[in-house]
Amino acid sequence: MIHDNPFSLNYTPNHFCDRETEINQLQTNFFNGLNTVIHSPRRLGKSAVIKHLFHQFENEKLVETIYVDLYASQNMQDLIQMLAEKVLKKFHQKNFIAGLQQILKGLSPTVSFDRNGIPSFSLQINAQQYQTSLEQIFGYLEQKNKKVLVAFDEFQEVATYPDKAEAILRTHIQNLSNVKFIFSGSSGHILQEMFLGAKRPFYQGAEVIVLDKIDRECYKQFIINTFENKTKSITPEAADYLLDFSDVYTYYTQLICNQCFAQTETLLTEDMAQQMAANYLESRKFDYENISNLMTENQRKLTIALAKEGAVLKPNAMEFLSKHKLPGASSVSQALKVLLEKQILFQSPEGIKVYDVFFRRYLEQYF
Ligand SMILES: Nc1ncnc2c1ncn2[C@@H]1O[C@H](COP(=O)(O)OP(=O)(O)OP(=O)(O)O)[C@@H](O)[C@H]1O
Ligand SMILES: [Mg+2]
């Protein structure tokens, strides 16, 4: 019997685990008229939390929600175009042109139609027109009967725009009362500086939520229930094994559970889970070898040492250097700097870690 795999790697409302505290907090902030910044290391589930909140709001029909992913944006014009597209899609699905004229009055967008007659538009605007277009779009949302919640995901991109984007946005955002915002992005100095740096326009402009791992017991129960809801089962020991293997990181947990669910006929035991996890690493070996081959000798040695330790608070300490036969502290610092920038490593509260959990498992086992 073929089952839909419930451990999806796309957000699905029916197979969503926990996050009640964060969702309540986002809701409370919104109804109290506050904007929220939500950040975490990559792939812990920021985008999914926002989508789940929006799904609930849309069901209740009390709030209008607009989700904008800024990942591919490079400047203010892109942001404005993406925002306008989402607003039009939401409120002017049937009367696109009229909506466009209302939202981007005087900005001469170019409209085109695809083979199915679906319209889209592109904008060519200059810096002077940023203000006008934002005023129009936000002004339009400000007039809506329902309250509006706009989420800018991957908001750290804004700091890389060549324009004075932060200041321009801030001016508009702080004057709105019917429209509130969620700014989401991966933890790191960019987002932190945007919201905590005293000289930055967003300083003290929002409440901050740091998204952590999902509670382990909660995730374990979710895994067991999800197998059972699809008439399969998993032993508690196997669920624990998988959570150890993924270090309870959401994306890696979903991915390994997806693989194991697909390969399980009726019951998944710990031995089977172990074998499937090993097979998975084997299948990724080529990719991981490629990543290691792109590193210098020092970088590779350091990454392997960190993988074996799990997390290291002081990678420059003599004890760590000599245990893993690493070069001197200054060479290690240099390698560390590059690997952090490339996001091969990241700084967690427990210490420096290898970012990709399965790459970490591969290095642990193969070296
Ligand atoms: N609470 C959850 N229950 C089940 N699956 C989840 C949950 N949260 C996230 N996921 C899944 O985990 C993966 C990572 O989540 P998501 O993309 O939301 O993370 P992110 O923090 O936004 O990552 P990035 O920093 O790369 O943008 C996705 O496949 C998502 O569907
Ligand atoms: Mg995301």
Tab-separated table of N, CA, C and O and ligand atoms in Angstrom, residues 8-11 15-17 19 40-48 154 186 214 219 222 250-251 254, ligand 1:
chain	number	residue	atom	x	y	z
A	8	SER	N	6.889	15.716	5.420
A	8	SER	CA	7.117	16.502	4.227
A	8	SER	C	8.223	17.518	4.469
A	8	SER	O	8.463	17.937	5.586
A	9	LEU	N	8.869	17.916	3.377
A	9	LEU	CA	9.863	18.983	3.513
A	9	LEU	C	9.285	20.319	3.066
A	9	LEU	O	9.984	21.323	2.984
A	10	ASN	N	7.991	20.302	2.781
A	10	ASN	CA	7.292	21.561	2.561
A	10	ASN	C	6.309	21.714	3.697
A	10	ASN	O	5.827	20.716	4.228
A	11	TYR	N	5.989	22.945	4.016
A	11	TYR	CA	5.054	23.160	5.117
A	11	TYR	C	3.691	22.519	4.801
A	11	TYR	O	3.125	22.757	3.742
A	15	HIS	N	0.572	18.183	9.220
A	15	HIS	CA	1.701	17.442	9.791
A	15	HIS	C	2.711	18.421	10.370
A	15	HIS	O	3.869	18.455	9.975
A	16	PHE	N	2.215	19.218	11.278
A	16	PHE	CA	3.045	20.266	11.858
A	16	PHE	C	3.223	19.995	13.342
A	16	PHE	O	2.276	19.710	14.056
A	17	CYS	N	4.466	20.054	13.809
A	17	CYS	CA	4.755	19.687	15.188
A	17	CYS	C	4.908	20.930	16.085
A	17	CYS	O	5.757	21.789	15.821
A	19	ARG	N	5.325	24.143	18.362
A	19	ARG	CA	5.560	25.574	18.159
A	19	ARG	C	4.430	26.440	18.715
A	19	ARG	O	4.225	27.569	18.255
A	40	SER	N	16.710	32.408	13.999
A	40	SER	CA	17.248	31.137	14.487
A	40	SER	C	18.344	30.728	13.520
A	40	SER	O	18.466	31.314	12.450
A	41	PRO	N	19.148	29.701	13.896
A	41	PRO	CA	20.039	29.143	12.873
A	41	PRO	C	19.203	28.629	11.699
A	41	PRO	O	17.990	28.452	11.833
A	42	ARG	N	19.860	28.358	10.593
A	42	ARG	CA	19.135	27.913	9.399
A	42	ARG	C	18.352	26.628	9.679
A	42	ARG	O	18.763	25.800	10.477
A	43	ARG	N	17.243	26.505	9.003
A	43	ARG	CA	16.478	25.256	8.911
A	43	ARG	C	15.882	24.737	10.215
A	43	ARG	O	15.656	23.551	10.373
A	44	LEU	N	15.648	25.640	11.158
A	44	LEU	CA	14.987	25.190	12.392
A	44	LEU	C	13.477	25.344	12.301
A	44	LEU	O	12.760	24.807	13.136
A	45	GLY	N	13.016	26.117	11.309
A	45	GLY	CA	11.568	26.197	11.120
A	45	GLY	C	10.940	27.571	11.263
A	45	GLY	O	9.763	27.667	11.604
A	46	LYS	N	11.707	28.632	10.935
A	46	LYS	CA	11.134	29.987	11.017
A	46	LYS	C	10.022	30.177	9.991
A	46	LYS	O	8.925	30.616	10.327
A	47	SER	N	10.333	29.837	8.737
A	47	SER	CA	9.334	30.062	7.689
A	47	SER	C	8.087	29.241	7.979
A	47	SER	O	6.961	29.727	7.796
A	48	ALA	N	8.280	28.014	8.452
A	48	ALA	CA	7.126	27.140	8.725
A	48	ALA	C	6.265	27.700	9.864
A	48	ALA	O	5.037	27.608	9.796
A	154	GLU	N	13.549	36.199	5.387
A	154	GLU	CA	14.918	36.458	4.913
A	154	GLU	C	15.183	37.965	4.886
A	154	GLU	O	15.777	38.500	3.940
A	186	SER	N	17.829	34.298	9.276
A	186	SER	CA	18.694	33.405	10.040
A	186	SER	C	19.605	34.236	10.935
A	186	SER	O	20.046	35.323	10.566
A	214	ILE	N	12.748	22.234	18.484
A	214	ILE	CA	11.473	21.754	19.015
A	214	ILE	C	11.775	20.885	20.238
A	214	ILE	O	12.788	20.162	20.244
A	219	TYR	N	8.681	16.221	20.006
A	219	TYR	CA	9.012	15.758	18.653
A	219	TYR	C	8.920	14.229	18.583
A	219	TYR	O	8.428	13.653	17.605
A	222	PHE	N	5.416	13.227	18.378
A	222	PHE	CA	4.927	13.592	17.042
A	222	PHE	C	5.337	12.538	16.012
A	222	PHE	O	4.542	12.111	15.171
A	250	THR	N	15.176	20.600	13.104
A	250	THR	CA	13.911	20.309	12.417
A	250	THR	C	14.093	19.732	11.006
A	250	THR	O	13.578	18.669	10.700
A	251	TYR	N	14.842	20.453	10.179
A	251	TYR	CA	14.962	20.007	8.790
A	251	TYR	C	15.550	18.594	8.706
A	251	TYR	O	15.058	17.744	7.956
A	254	GLN	N	13.077	15.981	9.911
A	254	GLN	CA	12.044	15.717	8.898
A	254	GLN	C	12.613	14.866	7.770
A	254	GLN	O	11.984	13.920	7.304
B	1	LIG	N1	7.023	22.446	13.405
B	1	LIG	C1	7.329	21.720	12.330
B	1	LIG	N2	6.784	20.503	12.127
B	1	LIG	C2	7.119	19.774	11.032
B	1	LIG	N3	7.985	20.159	10.095
B	1	LIG	C3	8.552	21.379	10.234
B	1	LIG	C4	8.256	22.210	11.355
B	1	LIG	N4	8.983	23.340	11.244
B	1	LIG	C5	9.689	23.230	10.105
B	1	LIG	N5	9.441	22.067	9.484
B	1	LIG	C6	10.094	21.585	8.256
B	1	LIG	O1	11.493	21.692	8.474
B	1	LIG	C7	12.159	22.252	7.341
B	1	LIG	C8	12.860	23.540	7.721
B	1	LIG	O2	11.884	24.506	8.076
B	1	LIG	P1	11.906	26.005	7.524
B	1	LIG	O3	12.210	26.043	6.079
B	1	LIG	O4	10.676	26.653	8.014
B	1	LIG	O5	13.168	26.533	8.349
B	1	LIG	P2	13.810	27.970	8.332
B	1	LIG	O6	14.266	28.223	9.716
B	1	LIG	O7	12.909	28.946	7.691
B	1	LIG	O8	15.079	27.702	7.396
B	1	LIG	P3	15.981	28.765	6.592
B	1	LIG	O9	16.827	29.458	7.618
B	1	LIG	O10	16.809	27.915	5.671
B	1	LIG	O11	15.039	29.695	5.887
B	1	LIG	C9	11.091	22.431	6.293
B	1	LIG	O12	11.144	21.292	5.469
B	1	LIG	C10	9.802	22.501	7.077
B	1	LIG	O13	8.704	22.028	6.331
